[in-house]
Coordinates of N, CA and C in Angstrom, one line a residue:
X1 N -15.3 0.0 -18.5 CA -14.0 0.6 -18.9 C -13.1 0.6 -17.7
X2 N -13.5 1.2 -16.7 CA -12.5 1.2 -15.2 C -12.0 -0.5 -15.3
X3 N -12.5 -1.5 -15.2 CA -12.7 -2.6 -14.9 C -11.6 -3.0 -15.9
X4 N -11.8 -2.9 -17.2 CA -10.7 -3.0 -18.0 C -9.4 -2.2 -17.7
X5 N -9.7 -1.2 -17.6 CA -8.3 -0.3 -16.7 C -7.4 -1.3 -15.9
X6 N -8.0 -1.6 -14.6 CA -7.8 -2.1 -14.0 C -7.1 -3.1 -14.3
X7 N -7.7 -3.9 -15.1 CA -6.6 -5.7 -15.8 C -5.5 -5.4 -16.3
X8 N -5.5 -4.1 -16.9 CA -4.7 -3.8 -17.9 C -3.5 -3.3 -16.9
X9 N -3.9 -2.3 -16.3 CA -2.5 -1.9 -15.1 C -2.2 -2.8 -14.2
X10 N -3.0 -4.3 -13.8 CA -2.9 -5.4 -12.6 C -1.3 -5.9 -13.5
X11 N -1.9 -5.9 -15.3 CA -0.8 -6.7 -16.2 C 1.0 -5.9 -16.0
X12 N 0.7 -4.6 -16.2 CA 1.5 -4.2 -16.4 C 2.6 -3.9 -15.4
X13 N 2.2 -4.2 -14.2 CA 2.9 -4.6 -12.8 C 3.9 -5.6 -13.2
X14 N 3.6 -6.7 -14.1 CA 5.0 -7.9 -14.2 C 5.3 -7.9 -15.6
X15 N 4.9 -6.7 -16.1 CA 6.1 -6.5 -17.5 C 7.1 -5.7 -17.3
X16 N 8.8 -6.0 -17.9 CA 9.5 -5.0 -17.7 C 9.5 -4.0 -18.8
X17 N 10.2 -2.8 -18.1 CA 9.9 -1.2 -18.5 C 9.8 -1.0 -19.9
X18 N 10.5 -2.2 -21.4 CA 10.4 -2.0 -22.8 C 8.8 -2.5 -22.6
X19 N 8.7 -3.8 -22.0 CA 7.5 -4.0 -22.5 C 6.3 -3.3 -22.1
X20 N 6.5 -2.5 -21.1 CA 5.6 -1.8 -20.7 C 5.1 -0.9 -21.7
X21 N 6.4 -0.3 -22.3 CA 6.0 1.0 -23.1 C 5.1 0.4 -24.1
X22 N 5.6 -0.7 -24.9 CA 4.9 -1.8 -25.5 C 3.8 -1.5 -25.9
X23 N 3.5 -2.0 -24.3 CA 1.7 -2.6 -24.2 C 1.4 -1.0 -24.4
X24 N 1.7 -0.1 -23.5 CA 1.1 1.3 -23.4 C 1.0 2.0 -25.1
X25 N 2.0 1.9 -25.6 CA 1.9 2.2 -27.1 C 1.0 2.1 -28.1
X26 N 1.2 0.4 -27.8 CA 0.4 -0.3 -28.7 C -1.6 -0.9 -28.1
X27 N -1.1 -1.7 -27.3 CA -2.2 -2.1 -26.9 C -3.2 -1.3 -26.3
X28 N -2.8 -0.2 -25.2 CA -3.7 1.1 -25.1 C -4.1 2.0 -26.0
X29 N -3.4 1.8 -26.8 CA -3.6 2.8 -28.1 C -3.6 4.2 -27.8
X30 N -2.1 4.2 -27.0 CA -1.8 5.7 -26.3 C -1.2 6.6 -27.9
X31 N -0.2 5.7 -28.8 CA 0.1 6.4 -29.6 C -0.8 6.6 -31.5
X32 N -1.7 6.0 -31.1 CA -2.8 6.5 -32.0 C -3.7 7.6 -31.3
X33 N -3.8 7.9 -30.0 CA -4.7 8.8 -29.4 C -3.7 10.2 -29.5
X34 N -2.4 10.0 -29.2 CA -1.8 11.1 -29.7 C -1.4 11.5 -30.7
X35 N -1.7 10.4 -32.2 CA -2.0 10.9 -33.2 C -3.4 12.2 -33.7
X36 N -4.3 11.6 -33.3 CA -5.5 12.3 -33.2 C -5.4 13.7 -32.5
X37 N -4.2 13.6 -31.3 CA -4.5 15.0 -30.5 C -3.2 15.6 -31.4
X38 N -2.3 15.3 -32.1 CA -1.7 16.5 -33.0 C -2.3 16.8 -34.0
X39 N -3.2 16.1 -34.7 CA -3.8 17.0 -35.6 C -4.7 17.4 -35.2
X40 N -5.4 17.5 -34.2 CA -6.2 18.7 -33.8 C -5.3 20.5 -32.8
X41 N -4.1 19.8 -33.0 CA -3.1 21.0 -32.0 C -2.1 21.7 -33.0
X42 N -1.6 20.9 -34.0 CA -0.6 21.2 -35.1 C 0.6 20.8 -34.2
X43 N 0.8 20.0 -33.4 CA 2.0 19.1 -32.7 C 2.8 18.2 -33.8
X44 N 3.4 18.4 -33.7 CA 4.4 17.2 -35.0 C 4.3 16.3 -33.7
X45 N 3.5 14.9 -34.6 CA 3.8 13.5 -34.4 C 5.0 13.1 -34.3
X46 N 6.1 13.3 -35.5 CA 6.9 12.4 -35.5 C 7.9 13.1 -34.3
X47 N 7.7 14.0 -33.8 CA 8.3 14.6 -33.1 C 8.5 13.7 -31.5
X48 N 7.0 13.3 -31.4 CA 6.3 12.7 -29.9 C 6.6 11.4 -30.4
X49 N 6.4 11.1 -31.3 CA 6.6 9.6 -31.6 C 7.9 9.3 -31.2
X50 N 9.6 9.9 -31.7 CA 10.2 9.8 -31.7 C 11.0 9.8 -30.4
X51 N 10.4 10.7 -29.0 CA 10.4 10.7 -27.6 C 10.4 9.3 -27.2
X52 N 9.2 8.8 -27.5 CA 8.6 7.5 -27.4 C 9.7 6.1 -27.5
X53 N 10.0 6.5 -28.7 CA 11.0 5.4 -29.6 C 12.6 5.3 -28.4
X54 N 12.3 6.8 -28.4 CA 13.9 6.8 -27.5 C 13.6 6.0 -26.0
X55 N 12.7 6.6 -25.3 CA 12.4 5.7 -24.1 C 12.1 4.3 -24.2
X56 N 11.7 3.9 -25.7 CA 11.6 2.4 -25.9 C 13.1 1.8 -25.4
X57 N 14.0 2.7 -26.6 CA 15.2 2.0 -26.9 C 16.2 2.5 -25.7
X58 N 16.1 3.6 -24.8 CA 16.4 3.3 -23.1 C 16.1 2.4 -22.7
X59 N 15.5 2.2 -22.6 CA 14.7 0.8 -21.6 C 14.9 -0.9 -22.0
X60 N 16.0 -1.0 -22.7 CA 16.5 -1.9 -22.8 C 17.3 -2.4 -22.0
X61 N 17.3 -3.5 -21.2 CA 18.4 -4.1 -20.3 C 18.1 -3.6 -19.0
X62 N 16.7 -3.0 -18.8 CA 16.5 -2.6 -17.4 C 15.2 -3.9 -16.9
X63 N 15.1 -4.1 -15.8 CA 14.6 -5.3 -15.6 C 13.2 -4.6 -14.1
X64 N 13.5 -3.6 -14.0 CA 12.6 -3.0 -13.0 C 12.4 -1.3 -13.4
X65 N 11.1 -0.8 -13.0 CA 11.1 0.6 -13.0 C 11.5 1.3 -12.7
X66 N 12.2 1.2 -10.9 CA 13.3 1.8 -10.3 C 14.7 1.8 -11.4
X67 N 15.0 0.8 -12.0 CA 16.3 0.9 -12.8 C 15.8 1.6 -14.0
X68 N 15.0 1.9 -14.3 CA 14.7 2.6 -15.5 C 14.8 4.1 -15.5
X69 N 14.7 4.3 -14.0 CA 14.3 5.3 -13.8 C 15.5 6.0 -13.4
X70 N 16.2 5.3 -12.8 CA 17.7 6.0 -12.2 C 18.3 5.9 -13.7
X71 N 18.4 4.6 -14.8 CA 19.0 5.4 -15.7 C 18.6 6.8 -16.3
X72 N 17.5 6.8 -16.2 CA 17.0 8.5 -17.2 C 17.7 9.5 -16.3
X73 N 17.7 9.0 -15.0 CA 18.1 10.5 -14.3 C 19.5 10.5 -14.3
X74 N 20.3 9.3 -14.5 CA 21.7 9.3 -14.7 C 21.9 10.0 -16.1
X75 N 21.5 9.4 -16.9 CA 21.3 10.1 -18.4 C 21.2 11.9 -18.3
X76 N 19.9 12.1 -17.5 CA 20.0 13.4 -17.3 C 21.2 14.5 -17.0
X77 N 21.8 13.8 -15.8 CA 23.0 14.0 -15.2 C 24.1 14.6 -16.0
X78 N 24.2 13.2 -16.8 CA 25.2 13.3 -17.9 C 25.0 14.5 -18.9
X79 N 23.5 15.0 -19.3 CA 23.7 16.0 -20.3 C 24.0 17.4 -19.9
X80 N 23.2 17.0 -18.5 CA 23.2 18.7 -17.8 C 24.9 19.0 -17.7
X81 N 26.1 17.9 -17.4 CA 26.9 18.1 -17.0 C 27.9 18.5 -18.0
X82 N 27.4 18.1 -19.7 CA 28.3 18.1 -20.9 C 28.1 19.7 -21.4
X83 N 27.0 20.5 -20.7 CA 26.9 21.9 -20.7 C 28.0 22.8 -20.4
X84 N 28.8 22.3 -19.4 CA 30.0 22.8 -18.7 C 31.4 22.3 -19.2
X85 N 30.9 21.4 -20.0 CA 32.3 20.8 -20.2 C 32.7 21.7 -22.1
X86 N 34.2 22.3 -22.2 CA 34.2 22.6 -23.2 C 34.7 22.3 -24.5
X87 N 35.2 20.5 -24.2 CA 35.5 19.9 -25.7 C 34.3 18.5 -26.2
X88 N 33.1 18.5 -24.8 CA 32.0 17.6 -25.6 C 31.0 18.5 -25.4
X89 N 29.7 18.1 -26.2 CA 28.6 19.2 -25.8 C 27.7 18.2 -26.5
X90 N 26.7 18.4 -26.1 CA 25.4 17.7 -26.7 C 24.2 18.9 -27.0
X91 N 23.7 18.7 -27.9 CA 23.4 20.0 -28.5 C 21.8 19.4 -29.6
X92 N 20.7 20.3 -29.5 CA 20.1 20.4 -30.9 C 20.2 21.0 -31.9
X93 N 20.0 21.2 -32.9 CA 20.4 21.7 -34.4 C 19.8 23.5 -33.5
X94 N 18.9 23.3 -33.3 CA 18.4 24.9 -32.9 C 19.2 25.3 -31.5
X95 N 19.7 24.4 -30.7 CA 20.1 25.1 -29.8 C 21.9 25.7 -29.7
X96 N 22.1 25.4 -31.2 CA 23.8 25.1 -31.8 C 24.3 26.6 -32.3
X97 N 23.0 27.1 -32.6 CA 23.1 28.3 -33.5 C 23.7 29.7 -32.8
X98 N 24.9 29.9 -33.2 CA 25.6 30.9 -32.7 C 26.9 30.3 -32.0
X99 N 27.1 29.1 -32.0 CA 28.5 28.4 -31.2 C 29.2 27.7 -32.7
X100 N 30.6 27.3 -32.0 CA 31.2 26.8 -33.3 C 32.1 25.7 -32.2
X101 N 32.2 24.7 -33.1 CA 33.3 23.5 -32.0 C 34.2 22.8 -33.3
X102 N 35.5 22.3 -32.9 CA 36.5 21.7 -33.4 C 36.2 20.8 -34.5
X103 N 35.1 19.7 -33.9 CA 34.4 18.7 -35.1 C 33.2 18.6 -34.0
X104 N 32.1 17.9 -35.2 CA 30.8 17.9 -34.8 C 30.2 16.4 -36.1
X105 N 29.4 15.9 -34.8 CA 28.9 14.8 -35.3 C 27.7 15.0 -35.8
X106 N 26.6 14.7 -36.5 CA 25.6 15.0 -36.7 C 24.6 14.0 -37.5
X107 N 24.0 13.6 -36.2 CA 23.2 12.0 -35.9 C 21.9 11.6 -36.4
X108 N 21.6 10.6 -36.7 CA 20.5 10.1 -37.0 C 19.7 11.1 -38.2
X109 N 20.3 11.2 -39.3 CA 20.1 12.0 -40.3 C 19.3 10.9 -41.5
X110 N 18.1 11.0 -41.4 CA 17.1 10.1 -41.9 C 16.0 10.6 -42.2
X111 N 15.3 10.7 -43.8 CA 13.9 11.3 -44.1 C 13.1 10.9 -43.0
X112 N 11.7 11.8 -42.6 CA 11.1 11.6 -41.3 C 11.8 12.0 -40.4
X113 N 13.2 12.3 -40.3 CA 13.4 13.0 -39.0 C 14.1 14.9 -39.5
X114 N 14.9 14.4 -40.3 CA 15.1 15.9 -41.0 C 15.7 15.7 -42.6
X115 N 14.4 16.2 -43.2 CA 13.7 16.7 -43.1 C 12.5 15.7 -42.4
X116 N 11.0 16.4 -41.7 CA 10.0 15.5 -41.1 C 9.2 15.4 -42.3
X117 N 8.5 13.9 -41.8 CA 7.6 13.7 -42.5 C 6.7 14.3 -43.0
X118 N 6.0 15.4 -42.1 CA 5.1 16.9 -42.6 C 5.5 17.6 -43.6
X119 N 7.3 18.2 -43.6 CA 8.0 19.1 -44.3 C 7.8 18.2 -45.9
X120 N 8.0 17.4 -45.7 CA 8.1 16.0 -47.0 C 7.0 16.4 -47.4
X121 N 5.7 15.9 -46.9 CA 4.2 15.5 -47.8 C 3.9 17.1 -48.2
X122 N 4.7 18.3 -47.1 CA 3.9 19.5 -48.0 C 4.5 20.2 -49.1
X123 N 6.2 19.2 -49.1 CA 6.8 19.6 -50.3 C 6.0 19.0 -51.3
X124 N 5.9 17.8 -50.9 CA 5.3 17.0 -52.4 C 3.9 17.8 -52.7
X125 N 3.1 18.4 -52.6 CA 2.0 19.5 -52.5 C 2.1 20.7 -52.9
X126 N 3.6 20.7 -53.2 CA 3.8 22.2 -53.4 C 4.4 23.0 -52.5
X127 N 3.9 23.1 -51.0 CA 4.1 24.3 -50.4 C 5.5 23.5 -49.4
X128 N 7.0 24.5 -50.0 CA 8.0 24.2 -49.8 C 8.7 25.0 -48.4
X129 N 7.7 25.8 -48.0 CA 8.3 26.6 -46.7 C 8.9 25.8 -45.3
X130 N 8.5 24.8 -45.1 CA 9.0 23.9 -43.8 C 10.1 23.7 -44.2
X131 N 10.2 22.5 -45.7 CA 11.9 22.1 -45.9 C 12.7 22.5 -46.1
X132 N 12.1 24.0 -46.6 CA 13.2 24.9 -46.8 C 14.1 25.6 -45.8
X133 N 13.3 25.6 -44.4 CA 13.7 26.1 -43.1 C 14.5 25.0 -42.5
X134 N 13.6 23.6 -43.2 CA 14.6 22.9 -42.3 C 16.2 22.2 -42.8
X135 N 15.9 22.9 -44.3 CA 17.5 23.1 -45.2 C 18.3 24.2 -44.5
X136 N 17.9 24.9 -44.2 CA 18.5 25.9 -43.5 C 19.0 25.4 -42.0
X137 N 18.2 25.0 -40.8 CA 18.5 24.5 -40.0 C 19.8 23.6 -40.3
X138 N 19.7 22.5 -41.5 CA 21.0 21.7 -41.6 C 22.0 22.7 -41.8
X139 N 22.0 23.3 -42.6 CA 23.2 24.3 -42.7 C 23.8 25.1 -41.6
X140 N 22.9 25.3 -40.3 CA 23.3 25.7 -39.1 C 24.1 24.4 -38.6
X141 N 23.8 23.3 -38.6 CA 24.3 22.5 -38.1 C 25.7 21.6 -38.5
X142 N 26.4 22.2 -39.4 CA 27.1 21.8 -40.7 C 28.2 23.1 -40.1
X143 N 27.4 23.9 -40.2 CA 28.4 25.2 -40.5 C 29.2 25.5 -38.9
X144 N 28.6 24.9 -38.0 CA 29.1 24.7 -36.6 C 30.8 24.1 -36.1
X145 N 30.8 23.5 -37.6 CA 32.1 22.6 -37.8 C 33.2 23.3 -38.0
X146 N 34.5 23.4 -36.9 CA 35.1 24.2 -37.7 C 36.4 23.5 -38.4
X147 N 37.0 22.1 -38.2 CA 38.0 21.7 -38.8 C 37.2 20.2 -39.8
X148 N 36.4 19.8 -38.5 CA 35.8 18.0 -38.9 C 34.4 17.8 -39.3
X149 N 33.6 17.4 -39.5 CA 32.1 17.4 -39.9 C 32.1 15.9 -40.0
X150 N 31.0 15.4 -39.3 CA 30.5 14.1 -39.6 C 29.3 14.0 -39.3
X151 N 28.5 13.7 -40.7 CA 27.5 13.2 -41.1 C 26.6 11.7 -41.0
X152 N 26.1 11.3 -40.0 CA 25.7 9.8 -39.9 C 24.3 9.5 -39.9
X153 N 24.3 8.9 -40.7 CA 22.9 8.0 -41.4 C 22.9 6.6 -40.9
X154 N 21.6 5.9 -41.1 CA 21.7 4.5 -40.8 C 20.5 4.2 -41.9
X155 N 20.8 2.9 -41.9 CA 19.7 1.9 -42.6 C 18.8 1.3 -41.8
X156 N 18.6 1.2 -40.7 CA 17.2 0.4 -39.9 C 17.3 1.5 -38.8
X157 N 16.0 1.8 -38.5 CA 15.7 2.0 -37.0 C 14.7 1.5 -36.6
X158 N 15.0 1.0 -35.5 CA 13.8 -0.1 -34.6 C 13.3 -1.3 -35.4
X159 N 14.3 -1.7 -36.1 CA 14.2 -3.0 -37.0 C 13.2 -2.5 -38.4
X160 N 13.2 -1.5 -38.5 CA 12.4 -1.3 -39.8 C 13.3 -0.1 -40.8
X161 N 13.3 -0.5 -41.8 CA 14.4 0.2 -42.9 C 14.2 1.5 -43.2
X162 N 15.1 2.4 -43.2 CA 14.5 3.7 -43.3 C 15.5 4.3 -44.2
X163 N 15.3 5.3 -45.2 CA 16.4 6.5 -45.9 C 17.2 7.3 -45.5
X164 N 18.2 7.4 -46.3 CA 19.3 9.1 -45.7 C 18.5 10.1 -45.5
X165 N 19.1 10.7 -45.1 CA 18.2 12.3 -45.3 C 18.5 12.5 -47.0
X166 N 17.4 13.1 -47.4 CA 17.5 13.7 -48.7 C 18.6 15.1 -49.2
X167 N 18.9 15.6 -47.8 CA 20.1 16.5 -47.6 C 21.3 15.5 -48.3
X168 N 21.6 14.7 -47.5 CA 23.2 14.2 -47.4 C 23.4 13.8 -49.6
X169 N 22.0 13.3 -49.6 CA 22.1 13.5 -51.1 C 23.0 14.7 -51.5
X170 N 21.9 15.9 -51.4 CA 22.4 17.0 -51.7 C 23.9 17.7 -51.3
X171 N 24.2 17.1 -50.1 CA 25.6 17.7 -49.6 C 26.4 16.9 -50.9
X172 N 26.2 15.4 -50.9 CA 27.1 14.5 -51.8 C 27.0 15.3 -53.5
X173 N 26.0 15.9 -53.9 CA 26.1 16.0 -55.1 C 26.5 17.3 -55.4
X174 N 26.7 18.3 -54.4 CA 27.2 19.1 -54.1 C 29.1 18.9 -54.6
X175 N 29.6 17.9 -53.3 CA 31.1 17.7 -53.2 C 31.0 17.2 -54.4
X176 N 30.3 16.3 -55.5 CA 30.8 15.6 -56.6 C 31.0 16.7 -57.9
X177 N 30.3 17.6 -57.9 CA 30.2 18.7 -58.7 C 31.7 19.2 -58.3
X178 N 31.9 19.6 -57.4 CA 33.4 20.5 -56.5 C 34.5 19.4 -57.3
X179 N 34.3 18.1 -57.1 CA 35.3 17.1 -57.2 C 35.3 17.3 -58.7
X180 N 34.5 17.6 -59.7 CA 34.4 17.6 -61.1 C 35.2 18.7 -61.2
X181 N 34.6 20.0 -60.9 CA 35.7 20.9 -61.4 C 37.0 21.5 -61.2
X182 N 37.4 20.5 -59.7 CA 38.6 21.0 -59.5 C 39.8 19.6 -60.6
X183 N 39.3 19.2 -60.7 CA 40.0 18.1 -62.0 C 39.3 19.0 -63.1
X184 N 38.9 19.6 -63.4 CA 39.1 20.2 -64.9 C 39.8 21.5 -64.7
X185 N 40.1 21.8 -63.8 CA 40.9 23.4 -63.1 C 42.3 22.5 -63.7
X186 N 42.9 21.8 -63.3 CA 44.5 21.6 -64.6 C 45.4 22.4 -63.2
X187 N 45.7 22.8 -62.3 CA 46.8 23.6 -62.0 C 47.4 22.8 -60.8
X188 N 48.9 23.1 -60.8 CA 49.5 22.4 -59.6 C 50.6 23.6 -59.3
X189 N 51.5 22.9 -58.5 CA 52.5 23.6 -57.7 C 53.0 24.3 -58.7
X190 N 53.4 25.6 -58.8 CA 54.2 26.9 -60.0 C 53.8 26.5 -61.0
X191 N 52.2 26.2 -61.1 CA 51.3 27.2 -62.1 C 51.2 28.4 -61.9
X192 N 51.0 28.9 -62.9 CA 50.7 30.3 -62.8 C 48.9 30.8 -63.0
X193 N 48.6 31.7 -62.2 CA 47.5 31.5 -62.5 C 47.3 33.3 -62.2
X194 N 45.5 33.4 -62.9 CA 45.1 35.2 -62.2 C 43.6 35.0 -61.4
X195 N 44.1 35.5 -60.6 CA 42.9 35.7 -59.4 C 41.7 36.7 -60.2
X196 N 40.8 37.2 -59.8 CA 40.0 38.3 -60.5 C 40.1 38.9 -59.4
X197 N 40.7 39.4 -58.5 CA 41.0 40.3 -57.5 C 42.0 40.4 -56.6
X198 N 42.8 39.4 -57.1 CA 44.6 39.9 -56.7 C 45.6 39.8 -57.6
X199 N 45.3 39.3 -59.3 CA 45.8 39.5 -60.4 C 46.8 38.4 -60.2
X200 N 47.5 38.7 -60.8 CA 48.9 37.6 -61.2 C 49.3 36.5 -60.3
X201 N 49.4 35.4 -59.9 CA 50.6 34.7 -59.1 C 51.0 33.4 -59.5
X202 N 52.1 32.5 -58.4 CA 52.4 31.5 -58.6 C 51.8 30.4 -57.8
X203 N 51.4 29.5 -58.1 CA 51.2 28.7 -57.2 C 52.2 27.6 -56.1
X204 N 51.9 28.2 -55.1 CA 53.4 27.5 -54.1 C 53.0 25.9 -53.3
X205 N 51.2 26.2 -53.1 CA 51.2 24.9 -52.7 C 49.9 24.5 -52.3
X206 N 49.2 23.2 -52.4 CA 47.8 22.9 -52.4 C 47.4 21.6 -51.9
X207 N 47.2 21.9 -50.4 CA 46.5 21.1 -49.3 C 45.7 20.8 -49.0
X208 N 44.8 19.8 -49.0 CA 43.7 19.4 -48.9 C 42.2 20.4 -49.5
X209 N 41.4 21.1 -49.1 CA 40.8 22.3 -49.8 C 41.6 23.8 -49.8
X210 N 42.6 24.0 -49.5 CA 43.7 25.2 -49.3 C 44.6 25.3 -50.3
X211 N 45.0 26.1 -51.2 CA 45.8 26.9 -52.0 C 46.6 27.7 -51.9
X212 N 47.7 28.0 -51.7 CA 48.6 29.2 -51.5 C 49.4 29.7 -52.5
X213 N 49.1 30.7 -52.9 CA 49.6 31.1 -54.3 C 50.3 33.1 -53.5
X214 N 51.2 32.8 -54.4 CA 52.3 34.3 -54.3 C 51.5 35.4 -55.5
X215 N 50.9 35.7 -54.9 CA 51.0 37.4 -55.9 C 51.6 38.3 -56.2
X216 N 52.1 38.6 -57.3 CA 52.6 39.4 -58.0 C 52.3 41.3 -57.3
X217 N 51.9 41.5 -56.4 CA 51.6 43.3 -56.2 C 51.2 42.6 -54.9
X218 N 50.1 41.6 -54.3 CA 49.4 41.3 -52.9 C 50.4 40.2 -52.3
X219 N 51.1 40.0 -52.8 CA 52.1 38.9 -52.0 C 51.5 37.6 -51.4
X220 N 51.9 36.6 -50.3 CA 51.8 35.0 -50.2 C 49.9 35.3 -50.0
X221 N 49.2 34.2 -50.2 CA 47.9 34.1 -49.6 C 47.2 32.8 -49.7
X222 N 46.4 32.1 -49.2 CA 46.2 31.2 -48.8 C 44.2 31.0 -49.0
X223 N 44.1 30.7 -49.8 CA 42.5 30.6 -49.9 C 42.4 29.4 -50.1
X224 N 40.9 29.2 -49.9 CA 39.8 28.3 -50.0 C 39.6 27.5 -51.9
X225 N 40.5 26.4 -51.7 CA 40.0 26.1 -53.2 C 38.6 26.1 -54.0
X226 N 37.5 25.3 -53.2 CA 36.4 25.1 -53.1 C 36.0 26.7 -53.7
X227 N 36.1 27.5 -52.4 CA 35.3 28.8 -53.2 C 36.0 29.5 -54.2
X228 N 37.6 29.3 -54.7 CA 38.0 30.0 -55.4 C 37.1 28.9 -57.4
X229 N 37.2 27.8 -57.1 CA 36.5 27.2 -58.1 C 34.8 27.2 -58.0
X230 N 34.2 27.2 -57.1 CA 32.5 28.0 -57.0 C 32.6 28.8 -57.5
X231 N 33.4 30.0 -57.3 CA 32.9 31.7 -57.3 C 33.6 31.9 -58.6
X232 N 34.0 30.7 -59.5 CA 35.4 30.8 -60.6 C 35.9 32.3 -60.2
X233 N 37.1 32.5 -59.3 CA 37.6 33.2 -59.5 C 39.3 32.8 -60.0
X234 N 39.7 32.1 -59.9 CA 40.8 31.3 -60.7 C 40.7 31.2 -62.0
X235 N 41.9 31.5 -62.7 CA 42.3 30.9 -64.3 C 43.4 30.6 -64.6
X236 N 44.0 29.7 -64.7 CA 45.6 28.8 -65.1 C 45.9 29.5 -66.6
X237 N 46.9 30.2 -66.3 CA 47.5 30.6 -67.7 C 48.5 29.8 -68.0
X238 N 49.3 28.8 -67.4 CA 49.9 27.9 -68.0 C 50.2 26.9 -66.7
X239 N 50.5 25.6 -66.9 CA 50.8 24.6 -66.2 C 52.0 23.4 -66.6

């Protein structure tokens, strides 16, 4: 075994830094052995796998270990330094919780990553407590947005084809429901309409999800279309 060790590390001296991980991945069968050691620890694989994937896909265009190495630490550089900065930030869904920013991107949103492949197989099983936390996690990450939200999915990673997240479904069939009933709501500019808790008014004007209607006893106000058609608290008495 040493002896094989040996050939094996003499090789990997004149491969560059992708192919290294490569060989180490595959041919040592480092990422099958740390398959075996999460399920004896309760480690999410796709978790360590995904580490992996990323240092693959760094290590592209570097031609020595020294340059592989100065990019990570430049990389480093860069994130430690986006901590101080206050219109970019680089952020995990858990580490987001309690801040709020202008717009927010929200990346690589693909079954197997969130929700993970574990939360998946134990939904399908029945026991729904991971997806459900990690439905909630999205919602931390969503709710962080305060004017922009962008949602990004892809179709291949690492040359092999993968799904939305099963969320973005849900966010979409969500808006499509919203989009259905604000076309059957009928109201435009001086309709008249009654609140169920500010009674009477006119409607003065209606901006993108925002409504501004004049009340009759509570005067000008400006609400959320979206939740005034969720929570039906709107009714059009004539248009």
């Amino acid at each position: 075994s040493l002896r094989s060790f040996k050939k094996d590390f003499k090789y990997l001296r004149n491969l560059s830094p992708q192919q290294s991980i490569k060989f180490i991945r595959k041919d040592l069968k480092y990422e099958e052995k740390l398959e075996g050691y999460c399920e004896i620890t309760g480690y999410s694989f796709d978790n360590i796998k995904e580490v992996l994937e990323i240092l693959e896909e760094l290590s592209k265009d570097t031609f020595t270990m020294q340059e592989f190495v100065d990019k990570l630490n430049n990389l480093k550089k860069v994130m430690f330094e986006s901590r101080y900065n206050r219109n970019q930030n680089l952020s995990t869904l858990h580490s987001a919780k309690g801040l709020e920013f202008r717009k927010v991107f929200m990346i690589d949103l693909i079954d197997g990553q969130i929700p993970t492949s574990e939360s998946i197989k134990l939904s399908s099983l029945g026991d729904t407590d991971a997806i459900e936390e990690e439905r909630r996690l999205w919602y931390v990450g969503m709710t962080r947005a305060k004017e922009e939200l962008e949602l990004i999915t892809m179709e291949y990673k690492n040359n092999v084809a993968v799904e939305p997240s099963r969320f973005i479904k849900e966010v979409n069939e969500i808006i499509g429901r919203t989009e259905n009933d604000r076309e059957n709501i009928h109201f435009k500019t001086d309709s008249i309409v009654r609140h169920k808790k500010f009674g009477l008014g006119i409607v003065k004007d209606i901006a993108a999800s925002m409504v501004t209607i004049d009340f009759d006893e509570k005067g000008e106000k400006q609400l959320s279309l979206d939740m005034c058609i969720k929570k039906n608290l709107l009714k059009v008495i004539n248009y």
